[in-house]
Short mmCIF file of C-alpha atoms in Angstrom, two decimals:
data_model
loop_
_atom_site.label_atom_id
_atom_site.label_comp_id
_atom_site.label_asym_id
_atom_site.label_seq_id
_atom_site.Cartn_x
_atom_site.Cartn_y
_atom_site.Cartn_z
CA MET W 1 19.57 3.84 -2.71
CA ALA W 2 17.62 0.36 -1.92
CA LEU W 3 19.32 -0.85 -5.20
CA GLN W 4 22.94 -0.60 -3.80
CA ASP W 5 21.41 -1.92 -0.24
CA LEU W 6 20.44 -5.20 -1.88
CA CYS W 7 23.94 -5.73 -3.29
CA GLY W 8 25.04 -5.16 0.06
CA PHE W 9 23.01 -7.68 1.52
CA LYS W 10 21.01 -5.58 3.42
CA ASP W 11 17.70 -6.57 4.64
CA SER W 12 16.11 -3.10 3.83
CA PHE W 13 15.66 -4.02 0.31
CA LEU W 14 13.07 -6.83 1.11
CA ASN W 15 11.03 -4.17 2.99
CA SER W 16 10.40 -2.25 0.03
CA ARG W 17 7.24 -0.36 0.77
CA TRP W 18 7.37 -1.26 3.96
CA ASN W 19 5.00 0.76 5.34
CA LEU W 20 6.06 1.28 8.87
CA PRO W 21 2.31 3.27 9.09
CA ALA W 22 0.00 4.89 11.79
CA SER W 23 -2.89 2.19 10.69
CA HIS W 24 -4.17 2.96 13.95
CA PRO W 25 -7.20 1.25 13.48
CA VAL W 26 -9.29 3.05 16.37
CA GLU W 27 -11.35 0.28 16.24
CA TYR W 28 -13.65 1.34 19.27
CA LEU W 29 -16.35 -1.11 19.81
CA SER W 30 -19.12 0.59 21.62
CA GLU W 31 -21.12 -1.01 24.18
CA SER W 32 -23.90 1.51 23.92
CA PRO W 33 -27.09 0.55 21.92
CA ILE W 34 -24.96 2.52 18.95
CA GLN W 35 -22.47 -0.15 17.89
CA PHE W 36 -20.14 0.36 15.39
CA VAL W 37 -16.01 -0.16 14.35
CA ILE W 38 -14.19 2.59 13.17
CA ALA W 39 -10.77 1.91 11.12
CA ALA W 40 -8.37 4.60 10.17
CA ALA W 41 -5.28 4.58 8.73
CA ASP W 42 -2.43 7.07 7.10
CA THR W 43 -1.59 6.18 3.32
CA ARG W 44 2.52 6.51 3.19
CA SER W 45 4.09 3.69 1.88
CA SER W 46 8.27 4.18 2.40
CA CYS W 47 11.02 1.77 1.22
CA ASN W 48 14.33 3.16 2.95
CA GLY W 49 13.22 6.71 3.69
CA LEU W 50 12.14 7.12 0.28
CA VAL W 51 8.09 7.55 0.23
CA ALA W 52 7.57 5.02 -2.35
CA CYS W 53 3.76 5.72 -2.68
CA PRO W 54 2.09 8.73 -1.10
CA ALA W 55 -1.31 7.91 -1.37
CA SER W 56 -1.52 3.98 -0.63
CA GLN W 57 -4.32 1.66 0.82
CA LYS W 58 -4.03 0.37 3.89
CA ILE W 59 -7.63 -0.77 4.76
CA LEU W 60 -8.51 -3.23 2.69
CA PRO W 61 -12.00 -4.60 2.30
CA VAL W 62 -11.93 -8.54 2.87
CA HIS W 63 -15.66 -8.74 2.42
CA SER W 64 -18.96 -6.52 2.81
CA HIS W 65 -18.74 -7.07 6.73
CA LEU W 66 -14.92 -7.06 7.05
CA VAL W 67 -12.47 -5.03 6.85
CA GLY W 68 -8.77 -5.34 7.36
CA THR W 69 -6.05 -2.54 8.04
CA THR W 70 -2.54 -3.32 6.69
CA SER W 71 1.07 -2.77 8.23
CA GLY W 72 4.09 -4.43 7.61
CA THR W 73 5.31 -5.30 4.32
CA SER W 74 2.94 -4.39 1.66
CA ALA W 75 3.49 -7.09 -0.43
CA ASP W 76 2.87 -9.41 2.26
CA CYS W 77 -0.32 -7.80 3.48
CA ALA W 78 -2.01 -7.54 0.35
CA LEU W 79 -1.41 -11.02 -0.77
CA TRP W 80 -2.34 -12.57 2.57
CA LYS W 81 -5.67 -10.28 2.62
CA ARG W 82 -6.26 -11.63 -0.96
CA ILE W 83 -5.64 -15.42 0.10
CA LEU W 84 -8.11 -14.67 3.62
CA SER W 85 -10.80 -13.18 1.39
CA ARG W 86 -10.58 -16.44 -0.75
CA GLU W 87 -10.47 -18.51 2.14
CA LEU W 88 -13.52 -16.83 3.66
CA ARG W 89 -15.41 -16.97 0.35
CA LEU W 90 -14.96 -20.48 0.24
CA TYR W 91 -16.40 -21.02 3.76
CA GLN W 92 -19.20 -19.12 3.22
CA LEU W 93 -19.87 -21.31 0.25
CA ARG W 94 -19.61 -24.71 2.01
CA HIS W 95 -21.32 -23.37 5.55
CA GLY W 96 -23.45 -21.06 4.15
CA ARG W 97 -22.99 -18.17 6.51
CA ARG W 98 -19.83 -15.95 6.92
CA LEU W 99 -17.05 -16.69 9.30
CA SER W 100 -16.98 -14.57 12.27
CA THR W 101 -14.45 -12.15 12.72
CA ALA W 102 -12.66 -14.34 15.46
CA GLY W 103 -12.74 -17.30 12.95
CA ALA W 104 -11.21 -15.10 10.38
CA ALA W 105 -8.39 -13.96 12.81
CA LYS W 106 -7.71 -17.67 13.46
CA LEU W 107 -7.29 -18.35 10.01
CA LEU W 108 -4.98 -15.88 9.18
CA ALA W 109 -2.91 -16.78 12.51
CA HIS W 110 -2.53 -20.13 11.26
CA MET W 111 -2.03 -19.42 7.71
CA LEU W 112 1.00 -17.11 8.72
CA HIS W 113 2.10 -19.51 11.63
CA PRO W 114 4.51 -21.62 8.90
CA PHE W 115 6.24 -18.64 8.12
CA LYS W 116 7.02 -17.65 11.72
CA GLY W 117 10.86 -17.02 12.00
CA THR W 118 10.93 -15.92 8.24
CA GLU W 119 11.25 -12.12 7.17
CA LEU W 120 7.33 -12.19 6.66
CA CYS W 121 5.84 -9.46 8.13
CA VAL W 122 2.29 -8.78 8.52
CA ALA W 123 0.57 -6.84 11.26
CA ALA W 124 -3.06 -7.04 10.55
CA THR W 125 -6.10 -5.96 12.79
CA LEU W 126 -9.50 -7.24 11.54
CA CYS W 127 -12.34 -5.03 12.12
CA GLY W 128 -15.81 -6.56 11.22
CA TRP W 129 -19.34 -7.23 12.03
CA ASP W 130 -20.56 -10.86 13.06
CA GLY W 131 -24.10 -10.78 11.79
CA GLY W 132 -26.83 -13.46 12.07
CA GLU W 133 -27.14 -15.97 9.48
CA GLN W 134 -27.28 -18.87 11.69
CA GLU W 135 -30.08 -20.44 10.38
CA ASN W 136 -29.56 -19.29 6.76
CA ILE W 137 -28.77 -22.61 5.35
CA SER W 138 -31.79 -22.63 3.36
CA LYS W 139 -31.39 -19.11 1.85
CA MET W 140 -28.10 -19.83 0.94
CA GLY W 141 -29.46 -18.44 -2.82
CA ASN W 142 -29.97 -14.99 -1.06
CA GLU W 143 -26.79 -14.87 0.62
CA THR W 144 -24.68 -14.92 -2.83
CA ASP W 145 -26.87 -12.01 -3.98
CA ASP W 146 -26.99 -9.52 -1.56
CA LEU W 147 -24.58 -9.70 1.42
CA ALA W 148 -25.34 -6.51 2.36
CA LYS W 149 -28.64 -7.02 3.58
CA THR W 150 -28.25 -9.86 5.33
CA SER W 151 -30.51 -10.22 8.39
CA GLU W 152 -29.18 -8.12 11.51
CA SER W 153 -28.02 -9.66 14.27
CA ASP W 154 -30.38 -11.49 16.14
CA SER W 155 -31.27 -9.90 19.52
CA ILE W 156 -31.81 -13.11 21.72
CA SER W 157 -28.74 -14.77 20.00
CA GLN W 158 -26.54 -11.71 20.76
CA ALA W 159 -27.60 -11.59 24.69
CA GLU W 160 -26.68 -15.41 24.84
CA ALA W 161 -23.78 -15.70 22.81
CA ARG W 162 -22.06 -12.51 24.43
CA GLY W 163 -18.83 -13.74 26.31
CA ARG W 164 -19.01 -17.27 24.81
CA ASN W 165 -16.15 -18.68 22.36
CA PRO W 166 -16.74 -17.46 19.12
CA CYS W 167 -16.53 -19.29 15.70
CA PRO W 168 -17.05 -23.26 16.30
CA SER W 169 -15.41 -25.50 14.15
CA PRO W 170 -16.76 -26.21 10.84
CA ALA W 171 -17.64 -29.81 11.58
CA MET W 172 -19.81 -28.68 14.41
CA SER W 173 -21.02 -25.62 12.57
CA ARG W 174 -22.64 -27.73 9.84
CA GLN W 175 -24.07 -29.73 12.44
CA HIS W 176 -25.65 -26.90 14.13
CA CYS W 177 -27.03 -25.59 10.86
CA SER W 178 -28.58 -28.52 9.44
CA ALA W 179 -30.31 -28.77 13.16
CA GLY W 180 -31.33 -25.37 12.89
CA GLY W 181 -30.29 -24.59 16.59
CA LYS W 182 -28.59 -21.71 18.02
CA GLN W 183 -25.27 -21.23 17.48
CA LEU W 184 -22.66 -20.20 19.62
CA VAL W 185 -21.56 -17.24 17.73
CA ARG W 186 -21.02 -13.87 18.87
CA SER W 187 -22.78 -11.29 16.82
CA GLY W 188 -22.10 -7.98 16.92
CA PRO W 189 -18.89 -5.69 16.39
CA SER W 190 -15.68 -7.43 16.53
CA LEU W 191 -11.96 -6.39 16.42
CA TYR W 192 -8.88 -8.63 16.15
CA TYR W 193 -4.99 -8.05 16.19
CA VAL W 194 -2.86 -10.58 14.29
CA CYS W 195 0.34 -10.62 13.68
CA SER W 196 2.80 -12.79 11.51
CA ASP W 197 4.85 -13.29 14.76
CA GLY W 198 1.65 -15.71 16.07
CA THR W 199 -0.41 -12.94 18.54
CA ARG W 200 -3.79 -12.96 17.70
CA LEU W 201 -5.96 -10.44 20.26
CA GLN W 202 -9.08 -9.42 20.88
CA GLY W 203 -9.66 -6.26 21.92
CA ALA W 204 -11.68 -2.68 21.68
CA LEU W 205 -9.10 -0.47 20.89
CA PHE W 206 -5.88 -1.09 18.84
CA SER W 207 -3.27 0.88 17.38
CA VAL W 208 -0.51 -0.66 14.85
CA GLY W 209 2.53 0.55 13.29
CA SER W 210 5.54 3.08 14.03
CA GLY W 211 3.26 6.15 14.73
CA SER W 212 1.03 3.89 17.07
CA PRO W 213 2.26 5.33 20.28
CA TYR W 214 1.14 8.73 19.39
CA ALA W 215 -2.00 7.25 18.21
CA TYR W 216 -2.59 5.50 21.62
CA SER W 217 -1.77 8.49 23.60
CA VAL W 218 -4.50 10.73 21.82
CA LEU W 219 -7.10 7.44 21.88
CA ASP W 220 -6.66 7.04 25.82
CA GLY W 221 -7.22 10.37 26.00
CA GLY W 222 -10.41 11.08 24.14
CA VAL W 223 -12.21 7.25 24.49
CA ARG W 224 -14.66 7.04 26.38
CA TRP W 225 -18.14 4.62 27.00
CA GLY W 226 -20.87 6.16 24.97
CA LEU W 227 -18.91 7.79 22.32
CA THR W 228 -21.18 8.87 19.31
CA VAL W 229 -20.08 7.66 15.85
CA GLU W 230 -19.17 11.28 14.80
CA GLU W 231 -17.02 11.59 17.59
CA ALA W 232 -15.32 8.26 17.50
CA ILE W 233 -14.79 9.15 13.67
CA SER W 234 -13.15 12.75 14.75
CA LEU W 235 -10.89 11.10 17.47
CA ALA W 236 -9.71 8.49 15.03
CA ARG W 237 -8.84 11.06 12.58
CA GLU W 238 -7.34 12.96 15.09
CA ALA W 239 -4.95 10.51 16.01
CA VAL W 240 -4.27 9.73 13.00
CA TYR W 241 -3.30 13.12 12.36
CA ARG W 242 -0.94 13.40 15.46
CA ALA W 243 1.07 10.38 14.36
CA THR W 244 1.50 11.52 11.08
CA HIS W 245 2.65 15.02 12.30
CA ARG W 246 5.26 13.04 14.64
CA ASP W 247 6.13 9.99 13.26
CA ALA W 248 8.28 10.33 10.17
CA TYR W 249 7.16 7.10 8.17
CA SER W 250 3.17 8.13 8.54
CA GLY W 251 1.98 10.74 6.80
CA ASN W 252 0.17 12.16 3.61
CA CYS W 253 -3.80 11.29 3.72
CA VAL W 254 -5.94 9.70 6.30
CA ASP W 255 -8.81 7.12 5.09
CA VAL W 256 -11.52 6.40 7.32
CA TYR W 257 -14.12 3.00 7.32
CA HIS W 258 -16.66 3.08 9.14
CA ILE W 259 -18.45 -0.50 9.61
CA THR W 260 -22.06 -1.51 11.11
CA SER W 261 -24.41 -4.24 10.68
CA HIS W 262 -25.28 -3.20 7.46
CA GLY W 263 -21.50 -3.26 6.25
CA TRP W 264 -18.77 -1.21 5.79
CA THR W 265 -18.86 2.41 4.25
CA ARG W 266 -15.74 4.52 3.69
CA ARG W 267 -15.39 8.39 3.91
CA ASP W 268 -13.52 10.05 1.47
CA ARG W 269 -9.57 10.06 1.97
CA GLU W 270 -8.82 13.56 3.45
CA GLU W 271 -5.09 15.63 2.84
CA LEU W 272 -3.55 15.87 6.13
CA ARG W 273 -0.42 18.65 4.78
CA GLU W 274 -2.71 21.55 5.57
CA GLU W 275 -4.32 20.24 8.34
CA TYR W 276 -1.38 21.85 11.12
CA TYR W 277 -1.75 25.17 9.67
CA ARG W 278 -6.12 24.77 9.78
CA GLU W 279 -5.40 23.87 13.39
CA LYS W 280 -3.23 27.16 13.81
CA GLU W 281 -5.58 29.01 12.27
CA ARG W 282 -8.77 27.82 14.62
CA GLU W 283 -6.48 28.05 17.53
CA ARG W 284 -5.45 31.78 16.50
CA GLY W 285 -9.13 32.50 16.23
CA LYS W 286 -10.05 31.37 19.52
CA VAL W 287 -7.45 33.16 20.94
CA LYS W 288 -8.83 36.44 19.17
CA GLU W 289 -12.28 35.81 20.75
CA ARG W 290 -11.14 35.50 23.90
CA ARG W 291 -9.26 38.11 23.96
CA GLU W 292 -12.50 40.35 22.19
CA LYS W 293 -14.54 39.15 25.11
CA GLN W 294 -11.77 39.96 27.84
CA GLU W 295 -11.37 43.69 26.23
CA GLY W 296 -15.36 43.91 26.21
CA VAL W 297 -15.75 42.65 30.00
CA GLU W 298 -13.03 45.23 30.79
CA ASP W 299 -14.91 47.86 28.84
CA GLY W 300 -17.93 47.11 30.82
CA GLN W 301 -16.16 47.32 34.16
CA SER W 302 -14.37 50.51 33.55
CA SER W 303 -17.43 52.54 32.17
CA GLY W 304 -19.58 51.28 35.06
CA ARG W 305 -17.09 52.39 37.31
CA LYS W 306 -16.38 56.06 35.77
CA LYS W 307 -20.24 56.23 36.42
CA MET Q 1 49.84 5.56 6.59
CA PHE Q 2 46.70 6.33 5.00
CA ALA Q 3 44.01 4.04 3.74
CA THR Q 4 43.02 4.24 0.11
CA GLN Q 5 39.14 3.25 -0.10
CA VAL Q 6 38.37 0.89 -3.10
CA TYR Q 7 35.13 -0.39 -3.89
CA GLY Q 8 34.46 -3.88 -4.13
CA ASP Q 9 32.79 -6.10 -6.69
CA ASN Q 10 29.33 -5.69 -4.67
CA GLY Q 11 29.72 -2.03 -4.19
CA LYS Q 12 30.58 -1.89 -0.86
CA MET Q 13 33.55 0.09 -0.02
CA LYS Q 14 36.68 -1.92 1.40
CA GLU Q 15 40.02 -0.85 3.16
CA TYR Q 16 42.81 -1.68 1.04
CA HIS Q 17 45.05 -2.53 3.84
CA TYR Q 18 44.71 -5.37 5.92
CA THR Q 19 42.50 -4.50 9.20
CA GLY Q 20 41.57 -8.34 10.32
CA PRO Q 21 39.67 -11.23 8.79
CA VAL Q 22 37.33 -10.53 5.74
CA GLU Q 23 34.94 -12.50 4.63
CA HIS Q 24 34.09 -12.93 0.84
CA ARG Q 25 30.52 -13.78 0.35
CA PHE Q 26 29.21 -14.70 -3.20
CA SER Q 27 26.07 -12.54 -3.99
CA PRO Q 28 23.63 -13.88 -6.32
CA TYR Q 29 22.70 -10.38 -7.42
CA SER Q 30 24.41 -7.66 -9.17
CA PHE Q 31 23.30 -4.02 -9.86
CA ASN Q 32 22.57 -3.25 -13.83
CA GLY Q 33 21.36 0.04 -13.44
CA GLY Q 34 18.82 1.69 -15.48
CA THR Q 35 15.55 4.07 -15.31
CA VAL Q 36 12.40 3.05 -16.44
CA LEU Q 37 9.44 5.49 -16.41
CA ALA Q 38 5.77 5.12 -17.55
CA VAL Q 39 3.21 7.81 -18.25
CA ALA Q 40 -0.74 7.00 -18.39
CA GLY Q 41 -2.79 9.41 -20.52
CA GLU Q 42 -6.42 9.50 -21.38
CA ASP Q 43 -6.05 7.56 -24.80
CA PHE Q 44 -2.45 6.35 -24.81
CA ALA Q 45 0.28 5.23 -22.46
CA ILE Q 46 4.18 6.12 -22.32
CA VAL Q 47 6.86 3.67 -21.14
CA ALA Q 48 10.50 4.86 -21.73
CA SER Q 49 13.47 3.86 -20.54
CA ASP Q 50 17.65 4.29 -21.18
CA THR Q 51 19.42 1.81 -22.57
CA ARG Q 52 22.73 1.58 -20.49
CA LEU Q 53 23.85 -1.53 -18.98
CA SER Q 54 26.34 -1.13 -16.31
CA GLU Q 55 28.04 -2.74 -13.51
CA GLY Q 56 30.30 -0.94 -10.83
CA TYR Q 57 32.33 1.04 -12.53
CA SER Q 58 31.75 -0.12 -16.20
CA ILE Q 59 29.42 0.02 -19.16
CA HIS Q 60 28.66 -3.59 -20.81
CA SER Q 61 26.43 -1.97 -23.26
CA ARG Q 62 25.41 1.00 -24.59
CA ASP Q 63 22.34 -0.75 -26.18
CA SER Q 64 19.95 -2.83 -23.85
CA PRO Q 65 16.87 -1.22 -23.77
CA LYS Q 66 14.90 -2.27 -20.87
CA CYS Q 67 11.14 -1.74 -22.30
CA TYR Q 68 9.77 -5.28 -23.42
CA LYS Q 69 6.59 -5.51 -25.48
CA LEU Q 70 4.01 -7.72 -24.22
CA THR Q 71 0.55 -8.03 -26.05
CA ASP Q 72 -0.26 -5.13 -28.73
CA THR Q 73 -1.89 -2.77 -25.56
CA THR Q 74 0.98 -3.62 -23.24
CA VAL Q 75 4.52 -3.06 -22.37
CA ILE Q 76 6.56 -3.82 -19.56
CA GLY Q 77 9.82 -1.65 -18.71
CA CYS Q 78 12.18 -3.68 -15.97
CA SER Q 79 15.14 -2.54 -13.95
CA GLY Q 80 17.50 -3.80 -11.91
CA PHE Q 81 19.40 -6.82 -11.89
CA HIS Q 82 19.64 -8.03 -15.80
CA GLY Q 83 19.45 -11.80 -15.34
CA ASP Q 84 16.31 -11.68 -13.17
CA CYS Q 85 14.47 -9.08 -15.74
CA LEU Q 86 15.51 -11.23 -18.83
CA THR Q 87 14.07 -14.48 -16.62
CA LEU Q 88 11.44 -12.38 -15.18
CA THR Q 89 10.04 -11.32 -19.30
CA LYS Q 90 10.63 -14.99 -20.92
CA ILE Q 91 8.37 -16.33 -17.61
CA ILE Q 92 5.49 -13.56 -18.53
CA ASP Q 93 5.68 -14.40 -22.06
CA ALA Q 94 5.45 -18.12 -21.55
CA ARG Q 95 2.34 -17.24 -19.19
CA LEU Q 96 0.58 -15.05 -21.52
CA LYS Q 97 1.03 -17.99 -24.51
CA MET Q 98 -0.92 -20.09 -22.11
CA TYR Q 99 -3.17 -18.21 -21.41
CA LYS Q 100 -3.88 -17.27 -24.77
CA HIS Q 101 -3.89 -20.68 -25.71
CA SER Q 102 -6.49 -21.47 -22.92
CA ASN Q 103 -8.81 -18.71 -23.04
CA ASN Q 104 -8.79 -17.72 -26.85
CA LYS Q 105 -8.00 -14.48 -25.81
CA CYS Q 106 -5.10 -11.87 -24.94
CA MET Q 107 -4.52 -10.70 -21.17
CA THR Q 108 -5.87 -7.49 -20.44
CA SER Q 109 -3.30 -4.78 -18.91
CA GLY Q 110 -4.91 -5.53 -15.52
CA ALA Q 111 -4.58 -9.17 -15.38
CA ILE Q 112 -0.99 -9.21 -16.50
CA ALA Q 113 -0.46 -6.86 -13.12
CA ALA Q 114 -2.39 -9.25 -11.06
CA MET Q 115 -0.64 -12.18 -12.64
CA LEU Q 116 3.07 -10.71 -12.27
CA SER Q 117 2.03 -9.90 -8.44
CA THR Q 118 1.59 -13.53 -7.95
CA ILE Q 119 5.38 -14.70 -9.74
CA LEU Q 120 6.84 -11.77 -8.23
CA TYR Q 121 5.36 -13.19 -4.53
CA GLY Q 122 6.28 -16.52 -5.63
CA ARG Q 123 10.10 -16.02 -4.96
CA ARG Q 124 9.43 -13.89 -1.69
CA PHE Q 125 12.11 -15.56 -0.11
CA PHE Q 126 14.54 -14.96 -2.65
CA PRO Q 127 12.89 -12.38 -4.93
CA TYR Q 128 13.54 -11.64 -8.34
CA TYR Q 129 15.47 -8.13 -8.06
CA VAL Q 130 13.66 -6.29 -10.92
CA TYR Q 131 11.62 -2.73 -10.68
CA ASN Q 132 8.95 -3.44 -12.91
CA ILE Q 133 6.35 -0.93 -14.04
CA ILE Q 134 3.59 -1.65 -16.93
CA GLY Q 135 2.23 0.61 -18.88
CA GLY Q 136 -0.77 0.01 -21.52
CA LEU Q 137 -4.03 0.43 -22.02
CA ASP Q 138 -7.06 -1.14 -20.01
CA GLU Q 139 -10.30 -2.71 -21.44
CA GLU Q 140 -12.11 0.76 -21.86
CA GLY Q 141 -8.95 2.38 -23.89
CA LYS Q 142 -7.75 4.61 -21.23
CA GLY Q 143 -4.09 4.72 -20.47
CA ALA Q 144 -2.96 2.54 -17.10
CA VAL Q 145 0.26 2.21 -15.27
CA TYR Q 146 1.10 -0.30 -12.81
CA SER Q 147 4.15 -0.47 -10.68
CA PHE Q 148 5.58 -3.16 -8.77
CA ASP Q 149 8.22 -3.42 -5.73
CA PRO Q 150 10.84 -6.43 -6.01
CA VAL Q 151 8.19 -8.83 -3.82
CA GLY Q 152 4.97 -7.68 -6.08
CA SER Q 153 3.06 -5.27 -4.16
CA TYR Q 154 1.38 -3.08 -6.91
CA GLN Q 155 -1.38 -0.75 -7.45
CA ARG Q 156 -2.57 1.63 -10.65
CA ASP Q 157 -0.79 4.83 -10.69
CA THR Q 158 -1.13 7.79 -13.48
CA TYR Q 159 2.70 7.99 -13.69
CA LYS Q 160 5.77 6.22 -12.03
CA ALA Q 161 9.68 6.18 -12.27
CA GLY Q 162 11.70 3.33 -11.43
CA GLY Q 163 15.14 2.22 -11.17
CA SER Q 164 18.40 3.93 -10.34
CA ALA Q 165 17.28 7.69 -11.16
CA SER Q 166 13.80 6.98 -9.91
CA ALA Q 167 14.24 9.64 -6.61
CA MET Q 168 15.12 11.96 -8.77
CA LEU Q 169 12.24 11.41 -11.37
CA GLN Q 170 9.53 11.08 -9.13
CA PRO Q 171 8.98 14.67 -7.68
CA LEU Q 172 9.55 15.99 -10.63
CA LEU Q 173 6.55 13.85 -12.34
CA ASP Q 174 4.42 14.82 -9.05
CA ASN Q 175 5.05 18.50 -10.35
CA GLN Q 176 4.48 18.36 -13.80
CA ILE Q 177 2.01 15.39 -14.38
CA GLY Q 178 0.19 15.40 -11.05
CA PHE Q 179 0.55 19.18 -10.67
CA LYS Q 180 1.55 18.91 -6.85
CA ASN Q 181 3.03 21.16 -4.75
CA MET Q 182 2.11 24.14 -6.59
CA GLU Q 183 -0.50 26.74 -6.30
CA GLY Q 184 -2.93 28.33 -8.55
CA VAL Q 185 -2.19 26.31 -11.46
CA GLN Q 186 -4.87 24.61 -14.13
CA HIS Q 187 -5.09 21.02 -14.24
CA LEU Q 188 -5.17 20.33 -17.75
CA PRO Q 189 -4.92 16.98 -19.19
CA LEU Q 190 -2.03 15.89 -20.57
CA SER Q 191 -1.68 15.55 -24.20
CA GLN Q 192 0.26 12.67 -26.00
CA GLU Q 193 3.03 15.77 -27.57
CA LYS Q 194 3.40 17.22 -24.58
CA ALA Q 195 3.70 13.66 -22.21
CA VAL Q 196 6.38 12.42 -24.81
CA GLN Q 197 8.35 15.99 -24.98
CA LEU Q 198 8.11 15.85 -20.88
CA VAL Q 199 9.29 12.21 -20.94
CA LYS Q 200 12.83 13.11 -23.18
CA ASP Q 201 13.02 16.33 -20.76
CA VAL Q 202 12.88 14.23 -17.81
CA PHE Q 203 15.52 11.52 -18.93
CA ILE Q 204 17.91 14.56 -20.12
CA SER Q 205 17.76 15.49 -16.46
CA ALA Q 206 18.34 12.10 -15.25
CA ALA Q 207 21.47 11.44 -17.25
CA GLU Q 208 22.87 14.73 -16.15
CA ARG Q 209 22.71 13.40 -12.30
CA ASP Q 210 22.57 9.71 -12.52
CA VAL Q 211 25.77 7.83 -13.66
CA TYR Q 212 24.05 4.57 -14.33
CA THR Q 213 21.40 6.20 -16.77
CA GLY Q 214 22.61 7.47 -20.54
CA ASP Q 215 23.29 6.30 -23.53
CA ALA Q 216 20.31 6.56 -25.49
CA LEU Q 217 16.37 6.30 -24.73
CA ARG Q 218 13.42 4.36 -25.71
CA ILE Q 219 10.19 5.44 -25.59
CA CYS Q 220 7.21 3.17 -26.44
CA ILE Q 221 3.84 4.92 -27.18
CA VAL Q 222 0.69 2.76 -26.97
CA THR Q 223 -2.50 3.94 -28.28
CA LYS Q 224 -5.13 1.90 -29.81
CA ASP Q 225 -3.31 1.54 -33.10
CA GLY Q 226 -0.43 0.12 -31.61
CA ILE Q 227 2.83 0.31 -30.14
CA LYS Q 228 5.51 2.92 -31.99
CA GLU Q 229 8.94 2.86 -30.72
CA GLU Q 230 11.36 5.93 -30.73
CA THR Q 231 14.82 6.54 -30.12
CA VAL Q 232 16.44 9.57 -28.49
CA PRO Q 233 20.33 9.79 -27.77
CA LEU Q 234 21.72 10.93 -24.36
CA ARG Q 235 24.69 11.47 -22.73
CA LYS Q 236 27.46 9.00 -23.48
CA ASP Q 237 29.48 9.94 -20.43
#
């Protein structure tokens, strides 16, 4: 029991609700014209072998165009996400535009840095869409009303900005805004991995948590250039399902979030308990079909020979 | 020669004969036992706890309930280390008063839960060793249960058991209130009488199997008419 462990000074107590989850942010960034980010995670939070919560939320929306997946200690992840949301909102109010995902990742990494070496444990991936709000300081009024409907990414600035360093410092951006000039901000889908030990990585695909090796194998096998949204979602879901099947600390349900230029949308939470049996049924169905087809062919052949 | 295994003060077993240098450490925590349970219904919430206060092999008190009334619509159950439970409830009471004086209204259950989360996280590196469960009515009058871990992670549930017998009670609640792991059953909404009877049965079972749970059961039923308390005797052995 966790309580006895505490009396014995074991560290495990502090990891209560330590979700060692397979939060497989299959954030696949597509280079094809259809652009999106997918995040998928399981829903099990465990504490020393006890499932503290079978229906926790590991993907927390930060704002309309940014979603963060959480892995590590539940309390740490929940709190730092909240602090990040607050800081991003303040940035938006001060500068009239949303901070890019890269900037948010840098902010989170710098906020966690003073706690390096302590038991704080946060491994988050930030999945977002950086939008075109470059010259929007005059439109700040509209901004606060309806974030979801902000203007789509400027195709011109997108082409220019790709490959450059994202997110200028606040001072610089203010200058740029008032000058109405182009900003060196990458537009489009963006995916960053931030860890409390100081790691901050950009990538096209990440899998985090105790079940991540299983998820990686499924993703690496299935990911390719030009995946459609439906294929990517089913691949992400499959990756989470395989990880929950094999990893003891992952399980229960799967949450899938889909982020586009319009913001994030969420699929209904899906229970994976029966998935194994459903899969077996499908396999059985396929084998039966194959066998019937085979028998049909043989019958045809044998009847042909008789003639 | 045989070794007698004895339990030390911090619950760990220690060898009776000398095996080598032993480090003695002062532990700021101790485990005082107790189980807390909360159930949310359509227009009511129930928070129940046993009243046994134990430490190691001894029972300090048979009449130390773990439910504390916060406002007219919220009750909190705290189990774990009694010292931290007392301090935490004092801090919550003080913050409630401050809120009442600055904002001229009582804190709602959801607000208390959010506040408690930040209070607990404020001691992230020397935590309050308390397992909290808040039960009450939300702004719409529906029952709400918020369960916490010692460092402040929380979420809203329909039912939750916390404390020493939580691992035994939670699966039973999942089955009886959540209708989980059963096939072909009708999901009937839980009435107040049925919920109270279920809570009593569940604690009687817990007292049978968990040494730290027993003596008496204190049930607080929160409805829009206020908070009603009921005491039911449990096994005293």
